[in-house]
Amino acid sequence: MITPMEKITICGLNSQRKTVMERLQKSGCVEFIKSDDSELISVNVSESVTQFERYLSLSADALEIIDEYSPAKTGMLSVRKDKSLQFYSMQSEEIKTTGTVAMDIINTVKDIKEREAQIGTINARISAISQWAALDVPMNYSGSKTVETALYTYPEILDKEGLDSLLEEVGDYVTTELVSSSREISCIFAAYLKDFKDDVTRVFREKGFTQPAIGLSRRTPKDKIINLHEKIAKLNNEIESLKQKITKLSEQRDEIQLFHDHLVLRRDKYKALENVSLTEETFIIEGYIPKNKSEHIQKKLSDLICTVELSAISEDEEAPVLFKNNSVVSPVEGITASYSMPSKHDIDPNAVMSFFYYLFFGMMFSDAGYGLLMVLVCGFLGFIAKVESGLRQFMRMFFYCGISTMFWGFMYGGFFGDIIPGLKPLWINPIDEPLMLLIFSVALGVIQIMIGLILKFYVDFRAGERVSAIFDTLSWVIVLFGAALAIIGFVLGYDIVIKVGIGFAAVGVLMILFMKNRTTWNPITRLFSGIIGLYDITSYVSDFLSYSRLMALGLATGVIANVVNIMAKLGGGGIVGTIAFVLIFIVGHALNFAINILGAYVHTNRLQYVEFYSKFYEGGGRAFSPLDMNTKYYNFMEVKE
Amino acid sequence: MNLAQVYALLGAAIAVILAGIGSAKGVGLASEAAAGVVSEDPSKFGKLLVLQLLPGTQGLYGFIIGIMVMLKIGIIGGEAITSVPVGLQFFAACLPVGFGGLFSATAQARVAAAGCNIVAKKPAEASKAIVSASLVEMYALLAFIVSFLMVNQIG
């Protein structure tokens, strides 16, 4: 069922605007829309919204850092913590301090990153200097009055003879020491008389020696390396204390989460404010509200100076949609929503769809053991455990699917495959009678598609398009019904049923043949259009055959489960055999469970979307999205006193 | 071992080899795409894992048919078959899952790899990527069912 909506108009004094909006946000049942009255002013909120977004990303970043440095002890299912509504609005003082903390955390991480980068640079430096470690004079030592010393590098491996032969030309004036030599680089300390400096440096240059690319320290390389290591140790110490600082600040996780949620609430309120119209002294809020909530809102605002007017939604207006179904049907609302929300012409398809959804899912997954697991796990999560409402609905859907899976498991005689030797199928064993199951699957398809067409007939008829409803939709229902009847008669051997069936089908065919084209009276044109129209039968046939997947997936679950059991038993008896059995059994069934639950889910959705909804469901509506408390960490509740 | 068993074993080998090649290529392709996304955001690994594994089912189907054949022809159980036509029947029964698995796994892998893009850009729509990849799965499943029914009915 789709909840009927009303339009609500609230007028009040600007001085009470904030209170009104906060109360609306807390009740979460009004979706704001922009007034089309152009004389009124509206507030430009984009700046404030951007501001909030910025702080939001700040607090989100800070929270991410906190989670990294001191992971929260939450289980797999995180639930929003309950919080009394009095925390709804933080004091500006608190906002400031918590904001500073968040900022502090982010800056501290920046500091850590900076120091880590520094350490990286220093390490590179150390590895460059360590090539010179054997040198025992300061690196910037340049010699005495008459003798000059210099450092050179050579880009290849060298030994003393190689070095000497390279410098043969000036060998008399220069004495060298090979400090270190590796494949990439050779380091050389050279001393020569100042008088021959020009010659010596020229030879060095010509032979491919270069001066080292590192800064020359006034210490010896060894000292310098020690010095650099000291620097690293100091930086590491600083990083350690910065990390401790973050861990300390992380204790304020709760406050920052509250800060985050507070910002979300404020931002949403400001976004809604964009749709509020103002005059000098007053404001006007227009919006949609579910009819059953309007009294509640009127009561909520009764003590304020404002008027609340309710009015019907006009015919041509596309109101947002909110589903309202019983607890068995409502879990599949999400399935419909991810297809499309109903347009204003549509009916709520969930009730009919949920029946087929659970039925088909069970037929495809079809193992009582797997179904039992689903019932236990999803039943616990959906009804007993404390989880967020979206997950709860999803789990409830799988709970009902699990019941259906158990049912079909017993119908097919499957409980973790054939692990229980004496378990007889209540109906058929699909492995022995696949044809029977195929026929049954297609028959279910015929039924679902006929129901889809009947819904289409109802929708069109209600919308006033009666001729189209009768000749374009009802005609096919009659054809399909007649054909089905004839086939049933043929199978059961009743001539009379066959004749009645053919009669029905003939009536339907005639309706299509002559009434498909209603724009002309020319019988030839009409007949032609009618014949082309009859070709639609091919699309119906392919739709029906699509339901063969009910058989295929149902069979696959059972077959794989049986093979798992066969393989598990291959180990024979004894201790080794038993361990092998348990291992193969668990792994094999877990795998089969995972593959086939996914398959059943996807293909059940597909049958609803492609085969069923395409018959009658238009979609394209918009989900109701009221101004509410869409928080991430805290669930603000009214505390009863 | 007689000729009948040899034919049947050839069939089992084809089922396992072709479906295995398909899945190996498929999982490889999808995993490469997924690795790219993980390198940017490791937290998406869970969502990507399903996409990576979907092209892997074909290999499993081929494996199951291979085991079933061996169980029925007296290699790891059952009575040894002696008639050559029966051996060829097993051979024929293995073809659907072999070829169906080979081609559907590679096709599915391309969908899965494209799906990794969806997960990278719009993580909230990950389920749609999985649904798309699962649509290809159908045809591997059909091939598997036919192979299975054939193997099951022989002998």
Short mmCIF file of N, CA and C in Angstrom, two decimals, chain A residues 233-362:
data_model
loop_
_atom_site.label_atom_id
_atom_site.label_comp_id
_atom_site.label_asym_id
_atom_site.label_seq_id
_atom_site.Cartn_x
_atom_site.Cartn_y
_atom_site.Cartn_z
N ALA A 233 66.84 9.22 15.48
CA ALA A 233 66.32 8.77 16.77
C ALA A 233 65.46 9.86 17.40
N LYS A 234 65.93 11.09 17.26
CA LYS A 234 65.18 12.20 17.84
C LYS A 234 63.81 12.31 17.15
N LEU A 235 63.86 12.24 15.81
CA LEU A 235 62.59 12.34 15.06
C LEU A 235 61.66 11.19 15.45
N ASN A 236 62.23 9.99 15.58
CA ASN A 236 61.40 8.84 15.97
C ASN A 236 60.75 9.06 17.32
N ASN A 237 61.55 9.64 18.23
CA ASN A 237 60.99 9.96 19.54
C ASN A 237 59.81 10.91 19.41
N GLU A 238 60.02 11.91 18.59
CA GLU A 238 58.95 12.90 18.40
C GLU A 238 57.70 12.24 17.83
N ILE A 239 57.93 11.37 16.83
CA ILE A 239 56.79 10.68 16.23
C ILE A 239 56.06 9.87 17.28
N GLU A 240 56.86 9.20 18.13
CA GLU A 240 56.25 8.38 19.17
C GLU A 240 55.37 9.22 20.07
N SER A 241 55.90 10.38 20.46
CA SER A 241 55.10 11.19 21.39
C SER A 241 53.89 11.79 20.67
N LEU A 242 54.04 12.06 19.37
CA LEU A 242 52.88 12.57 18.61
C LEU A 242 51.81 11.50 18.52
N LYS A 243 52.27 10.25 18.33
CA LYS A 243 51.30 9.16 18.26
C LYS A 243 50.57 9.01 19.59
N GLN A 244 51.35 9.15 20.66
CA GLN A 244 50.71 9.08 21.98
C GLN A 244 49.69 10.19 22.14
N LYS A 245 50.04 11.32 21.58
CA LYS A 245 49.12 12.46 21.68
C LYS A 245 47.81 12.11 20.97
N ILE A 246 47.93 11.49 19.78
CA ILE A 246 46.71 11.12 19.06
C ILE A 246 45.91 10.09 19.86
N THR A 247 46.62 9.12 20.41
CA THR A 247 45.92 8.11 21.20
C THR A 247 45.17 8.78 22.34
N LYS A 248 45.81 9.78 22.94
CA LYS A 248 45.18 10.50 24.04
C LYS A 248 43.94 11.25 23.53
N LEU A 249 44.14 11.94 22.40
CA LEU A 249 43.01 12.69 21.83
C LEU A 249 41.90 11.74 21.38
N SER A 250 42.29 10.51 21.05
CA SER A 250 41.29 9.55 20.58
C SER A 250 40.26 9.23 21.65
N GLU A 251 40.61 9.51 22.90
CA GLU A 251 39.63 9.28 23.95
C GLU A 251 38.39 10.14 23.74
N GLN A 252 38.55 11.17 22.93
CA GLN A 252 37.40 12.05 22.69
C GLN A 252 36.59 11.61 21.50
N ARG A 253 36.77 10.34 21.11
CA ARG A 253 36.04 9.81 19.97
C ARG A 253 34.55 10.12 20.06
N ASP A 254 33.97 9.83 21.22
CA ASP A 254 32.53 10.03 21.37
C ASP A 254 32.13 11.47 21.09
N GLU A 255 32.94 12.40 21.62
CA GLU A 255 32.61 13.81 21.43
C GLU A 255 32.68 14.17 19.94
N ILE A 256 33.72 13.64 19.27
CA ILE A 256 33.86 13.99 17.85
C ILE A 256 32.73 13.36 17.04
N GLN A 257 32.33 12.16 17.42
CA GLN A 257 31.20 11.55 16.72
C GLN A 257 29.94 12.38 16.91
N LEU A 258 29.77 12.86 18.13
CA LEU A 258 28.61 13.71 18.41
C LEU A 258 28.69 14.98 17.58
N PHE A 259 29.88 15.52 17.52
CA PHE A 259 30.16 16.71 16.72
C PHE A 259 29.77 16.46 15.26
N HIS A 260 30.20 15.31 14.75
CA HIS A 260 29.91 14.92 13.38
C HIS A 260 28.40 14.86 13.15
N ASP A 261 27.71 14.16 14.04
CA ASP A 261 26.26 14.03 13.87
C ASP A 261 25.57 15.37 13.98
N HIS A 262 26.06 16.17 14.89
CA HIS A 262 25.50 17.49 15.06
C HIS A 262 25.60 18.29 13.76
N LEU A 263 26.76 18.18 13.12
CA LEU A 263 26.96 18.89 11.86
C LEU A 263 26.02 18.37 10.78
N VAL A 264 25.82 17.05 10.77
CA VAL A 264 24.91 16.48 9.78
C VAL A 264 23.52 17.07 9.95
N LEU A 265 23.08 17.12 11.23
CA LEU A 265 21.74 17.65 11.50
C LEU A 265 21.64 19.10 11.06
N ARG A 266 22.67 19.87 11.41
CA ARG A 266 22.64 21.29 11.05
C ARG A 266 22.63 21.48 9.54
N ARG A 267 23.47 20.69 8.87
CA ARG A 267 23.55 20.84 7.42
C ARG A 267 22.20 20.51 6.78
N ASP A 268 21.60 19.39 7.21
CA ASP A 268 20.32 19.00 6.63
C ASP A 268 19.27 20.07 6.87
N LYS A 269 19.33 20.66 8.06
CA LYS A 269 18.35 21.69 8.40
C LYS A 269 18.53 22.89 7.47
N TYR A 270 19.80 23.24 7.23
CA TYR A 270 20.04 24.38 6.36
C TYR A 270 19.62 24.09 4.93
N LYS A 271 19.86 22.84 4.50
CA LYS A 271 19.44 22.48 3.14
C LYS A 271 17.93 22.63 3.01
N ALA A 272 17.21 22.22 4.07
CA ALA A 272 15.75 22.34 4.04
C ALA A 272 15.35 23.81 4.07
N LEU A 273 16.14 24.58 4.77
CA LEU A 273 15.84 26.00 4.91
C LEU A 273 15.80 26.69 3.55
N GLU A 274 16.53 26.15 2.62
CA GLU A 274 16.56 26.74 1.29
C GLU A 274 15.16 26.78 0.69
N ASN A 275 14.32 25.83 1.09
CA ASN A 275 12.98 25.76 0.53
C ASN A 275 11.96 26.58 1.32
N VAL A 276 12.41 27.19 2.39
CA VAL A 276 11.48 27.98 3.21
C VAL A 276 11.41 29.39 2.66
N SER A 277 10.19 29.90 2.55
CA SER A 277 10.03 31.26 2.03
C SER A 277 9.86 32.24 3.19
N LEU A 278 10.38 33.42 3.00
CA LEU A 278 10.36 34.39 4.10
C LEU A 278 9.77 35.72 3.67
N THR A 279 9.17 36.40 4.63
CA THR A 279 8.90 37.82 4.49
C THR A 279 9.69 38.48 5.61
N GLU A 280 9.45 39.75 5.81
CA GLU A 280 10.18 40.45 6.87
C GLU A 280 10.04 39.75 8.21
N GLU A 281 8.79 39.42 8.55
CA GLU A 281 8.52 38.95 9.90
C GLU A 281 8.14 37.48 9.95
N THR A 282 7.73 36.92 8.83
CA THR A 282 7.16 35.57 8.89
C THR A 282 7.86 34.62 7.94
N PHE A 283 7.60 33.34 8.14
CA PHE A 283 8.12 32.32 7.22
C PHE A 283 6.99 31.41 6.77
N ILE A 284 7.16 30.80 5.62
CA ILE A 284 6.19 29.82 5.13
C ILE A 284 6.93 28.55 4.75
N ILE A 285 6.52 27.44 5.36
CA ILE A 285 7.08 26.14 4.98
C ILE A 285 6.02 25.40 4.21
N GLU A 286 6.37 24.93 3.01
CA GLU A 286 5.46 24.05 2.29
C GLU A 286 6.11 22.69 2.18
N GLY A 287 5.27 21.65 2.22
CA GLY A 287 5.87 20.33 2.12
C GLY A 287 4.84 19.24 2.01
N TYR A 288 5.33 18.01 1.86
CA TYR A 288 4.45 16.84 1.83
C TYR A 288 4.52 16.16 3.18
N ILE A 289 3.40 15.57 3.56
CA ILE A 289 3.36 14.86 4.83
C ILE A 289 2.42 13.66 4.67
N PRO A 290 2.79 12.51 5.21
CA PRO A 290 1.85 11.38 5.16
C PRO A 290 0.60 11.74 5.95
N LYS A 291 -0.56 11.39 5.41
CA LYS A 291 -1.82 11.81 6.02
C LYS A 291 -1.91 11.40 7.48
N ASN A 292 -1.43 10.21 7.79
CA ASN A 292 -1.60 9.73 9.16
C ASN A 292 -0.70 10.46 10.15
N LYS A 293 0.23 11.26 9.64
CA LYS A 293 1.15 11.97 10.54
C LYS A 293 0.72 13.41 10.80
N SER A 294 -0.26 13.90 10.01
CA SER A 294 -0.52 15.34 10.07
C SER A 294 -1.05 15.76 11.43
N GLU A 295 -1.84 14.91 12.04
CA GLU A 295 -2.38 15.27 13.35
C GLU A 295 -1.25 15.41 14.37
N HIS A 296 -0.31 14.47 14.28
CA HIS A 296 0.86 14.46 15.16
C HIS A 296 1.63 15.78 15.05
N ILE A 297 1.81 16.24 13.82
CA ILE A 297 2.54 17.48 13.61
C ILE A 297 1.75 18.67 14.16
N GLN A 298 0.45 18.66 13.90
CA GLN A 298 -0.37 19.76 14.42
C GLN A 298 -0.24 19.86 15.94
N LYS A 299 -0.24 18.70 16.58
CA LYS A 299 -0.13 18.69 18.03
C LYS A 299 1.24 19.22 18.48
N LYS A 300 2.25 18.77 17.75
CA LYS A 300 3.63 19.16 18.08
C LYS A 300 3.82 20.67 18.05
N LEU A 301 3.12 21.31 17.10
CA LEU A 301 3.35 22.74 16.91
C LEU A 301 2.29 23.59 17.60
N SER A 302 1.40 22.94 18.38
CA SER A 302 0.23 23.66 18.87
C SER A 302 0.60 24.79 19.84
N ASP A 303 1.72 24.67 20.54
CA ASP A 303 2.03 25.70 21.52
C ASP A 303 2.78 26.87 20.91
N LEU A 304 3.04 26.83 19.63
CA LEU A 304 3.76 27.93 18.99
C LEU A 304 2.77 28.81 18.24
N ILE A 305 3.23 30.03 17.95
CA ILE A 305 2.36 30.93 17.21
C ILE A 305 2.54 30.65 15.73
N CYS A 306 1.80 29.71 15.23
CA CYS A 306 1.88 29.44 13.79
C CYS A 306 0.62 28.72 13.34
N THR A 307 0.36 28.81 12.05
CA THR A 307 -0.81 28.12 11.52
C THR A 307 -0.36 26.94 10.69
N VAL A 308 -1.09 25.84 10.82
CA VAL A 308 -0.79 24.66 10.02
C VAL A 308 -1.99 24.37 9.14
N GLU A 309 -1.77 24.43 7.84
CA GLU A 309 -2.88 24.14 6.93
C GLU A 309 -2.58 22.87 6.16
N LEU A 310 -3.61 22.05 5.98
CA LEU A 310 -3.43 20.83 5.21
C LEU A 310 -4.31 20.92 3.97
N SER A 311 -3.78 20.45 2.85
CA SER A 311 -4.61 20.48 1.65
C SER A 311 -4.32 19.24 0.82
N ALA A 312 -5.26 18.92 -0.04
CA ALA A 312 -5.08 17.73 -0.88
C ALA A 312 -4.06 18.02 -1.97
N ILE A 313 -3.45 16.97 -2.46
CA ILE A 313 -2.47 17.13 -3.54
C ILE A 313 -3.20 17.14 -4.86
N SER A 314 -2.85 18.08 -5.73
CA SER A 314 -3.60 18.21 -6.97
C SER A 314 -3.27 17.04 -7.91
N GLU A 315 -4.18 16.84 -8.87
CA GLU A 315 -4.13 15.67 -9.76
C GLU A 315 -2.81 15.53 -10.51
N ASP A 316 -2.33 16.66 -11.02
CA ASP A 316 -1.17 16.56 -11.92
C ASP A 316 0.16 16.63 -11.16
N GLU A 317 0.08 16.58 -9.84
CA GLU A 317 1.30 16.71 -9.06
C GLU A 317 1.85 15.33 -8.74
N GLU A 318 3.17 15.19 -8.84
CA GLU A 318 3.80 13.89 -8.55
C GLU A 318 4.30 13.91 -7.11
N ALA A 319 3.51 13.34 -6.21
CA ALA A 319 3.90 13.37 -4.80
C ALA A 319 4.93 12.29 -4.53
N PRO A 320 5.80 12.50 -3.54
CA PRO A 320 6.76 11.45 -3.18
C PRO A 320 6.04 10.24 -2.58
N VAL A 321 6.68 9.10 -2.68
CA VAL A 321 6.01 7.86 -2.32
C VAL A 321 6.62 7.25 -1.06
N LEU A 322 5.75 6.83 -0.17
CA LEU A 322 6.18 6.10 1.02
C LEU A 322 5.34 4.82 1.10
N PHE A 323 6.03 3.66 1.16
CA PHE A 323 5.29 2.40 1.25
C PHE A 323 4.83 2.17 2.67
N LYS A 324 3.73 1.48 2.80
CA LYS A 324 3.29 1.04 4.12
C LYS A 324 2.67 -0.34 3.96
N ASN A 325 3.38 -1.34 4.44
CA ASN A 325 2.91 -2.71 4.30
C ASN A 325 3.08 -3.46 5.60
N ASN A 326 2.47 -4.64 5.66
CA ASN A 326 2.62 -5.42 6.89
C ASN A 326 4.02 -6.01 6.98
N SER A 327 4.31 -6.66 8.10
CA SER A 327 5.70 -7.00 8.39
C SER A 327 6.24 -8.09 7.47
N VAL A 328 5.38 -8.87 6.83
CA VAL A 328 5.87 -9.89 5.91
C VAL A 328 6.20 -9.27 4.55
N VAL A 329 5.40 -8.31 4.15
CA VAL A 329 5.57 -7.71 2.82
C VAL A 329 6.66 -6.63 2.84
N SER A 330 6.73 -5.86 3.93
CA SER A 330 7.61 -4.69 3.91
C SER A 330 9.09 -5.00 3.65
N PRO A 331 9.61 -6.20 4.03
CA PRO A 331 11.03 -6.43 3.71
C PRO A 331 11.36 -6.36 2.23
N VAL A 332 10.42 -6.67 1.34
CA VAL A 332 10.76 -6.64 -0.09
C VAL A 332 10.60 -5.24 -0.69
N GLU A 333 10.16 -4.27 0.12
CA GLU A 333 10.01 -2.91 -0.42
C GLU A 333 11.32 -2.41 -1.01
N GLY A 334 12.42 -2.81 -0.36
CA GLY A 334 13.73 -2.39 -0.85
C GLY A 334 14.01 -2.92 -2.24
N ILE A 335 13.51 -4.13 -2.53
CA ILE A 335 13.71 -4.72 -3.85
C ILE A 335 12.99 -3.88 -4.90
N THR A 336 11.76 -3.49 -4.58
CA THR A 336 11.02 -2.64 -5.50
C THR A 336 11.69 -1.29 -5.64
N ALA A 337 12.14 -0.74 -4.49
CA ALA A 337 12.74 0.59 -4.53
C ALA A 337 13.99 0.61 -5.39
N SER A 338 14.75 -0.50 -5.40
CA SER A 338 15.97 -0.46 -6.20
C SER A 338 15.63 -0.68 -7.68
N TYR A 339 14.41 -1.09 -7.99
CA TYR A 339 13.96 -1.08 -9.39
C TYR A 339 13.50 0.32 -9.73
N SER A 340 12.42 0.75 -9.08
CA SER A 340 11.94 2.11 -9.26
C SER A 340 10.78 2.32 -8.31
N MET A 341 10.61 3.55 -7.83
CA MET A 341 9.46 3.83 -6.99
C MET A 341 8.24 4.00 -7.89
N PRO A 342 7.06 3.67 -7.39
CA PRO A 342 5.88 3.76 -8.24
C PRO A 342 5.55 5.19 -8.65
N SER A 343 5.10 5.36 -9.86
CA SER A 343 4.62 6.67 -10.30
C SER A 343 3.20 6.85 -9.77
N LYS A 344 2.61 7.99 -10.05
CA LYS A 344 1.28 8.22 -9.47
C LYS A 344 0.21 7.34 -10.12
N HIS A 345 0.51 6.75 -11.29
CA HIS A 345 -0.46 5.84 -11.90
C HIS A 345 -0.38 4.44 -11.31
N ASP A 346 0.78 4.13 -10.70
CA ASP A 346 1.02 2.75 -10.30
C ASP A 346 0.33 2.39 -9.00
N ILE A 347 0.15 1.08 -8.84
CA ILE A 347 -0.26 0.58 -7.54
C ILE A 347 1.00 0.09 -6.83
N ASP A 348 0.89 -0.14 -5.52
CA ASP A 348 2.04 -0.70 -4.80
C ASP A 348 2.14 -2.19 -5.14
N PRO A 349 3.21 -2.59 -5.83
CA PRO A 349 3.29 -3.99 -6.27
C PRO A 349 3.80 -4.93 -5.20
N ASN A 350 4.19 -4.41 -4.03
CA ASN A 350 4.95 -5.23 -3.08
C ASN A 350 4.20 -6.44 -2.57
N ALA A 351 2.90 -6.28 -2.32
CA ALA A 351 2.16 -7.39 -1.70
C ALA A 351 2.18 -8.61 -2.62
N VAL A 352 1.83 -8.41 -3.89
CA VAL A 352 1.81 -9.53 -4.83
C VAL A 352 3.22 -10.05 -5.06
N MET A 353 4.13 -9.08 -5.21
CA MET A 353 5.51 -9.46 -5.53
C MET A 353 6.13 -10.28 -4.40
N SER A 354 5.85 -9.90 -3.14
CA SER A 354 6.50 -10.59 -2.04
C SER A 354 6.15 -12.07 -2.03
N PHE A 355 4.89 -12.39 -2.37
CA PHE A 355 4.47 -13.79 -2.40
C PHE A 355 5.34 -14.57 -3.40
N PHE A 356 5.43 -14.05 -4.61
CA PHE A 356 6.23 -14.73 -5.63
C PHE A 356 7.71 -14.71 -5.27
N TYR A 357 8.14 -13.60 -4.63
CA TYR A 357 9.55 -13.48 -4.28
C TYR A 357 9.97 -14.61 -3.36
N TYR A 358 9.22 -14.78 -2.27
CA TYR A 358 9.57 -15.82 -1.32
C TYR A 358 9.45 -17.20 -1.96
N LEU A 359 8.39 -17.37 -2.75
CA LEU A 359 8.16 -18.66 -3.40
C LEU A 359 9.33 -19.02 -4.32
N PHE A 360 9.70 -18.10 -5.19
CA PHE A 360 10.73 -18.39 -6.18
C PHE A 360 12.09 -18.56 -5.52
N PHE A 361 12.35 -17.72 -4.53
CA PHE A 361 13.65 -17.84 -3.86
C PHE A 361 13.79 -19.24 -3.27
N GLY A 362 12.73 -19.70 -2.62
CA GLY A 362 12.76 -21.02 -2.01
C GLY A 362 12.96 -22.11 -3.04
#
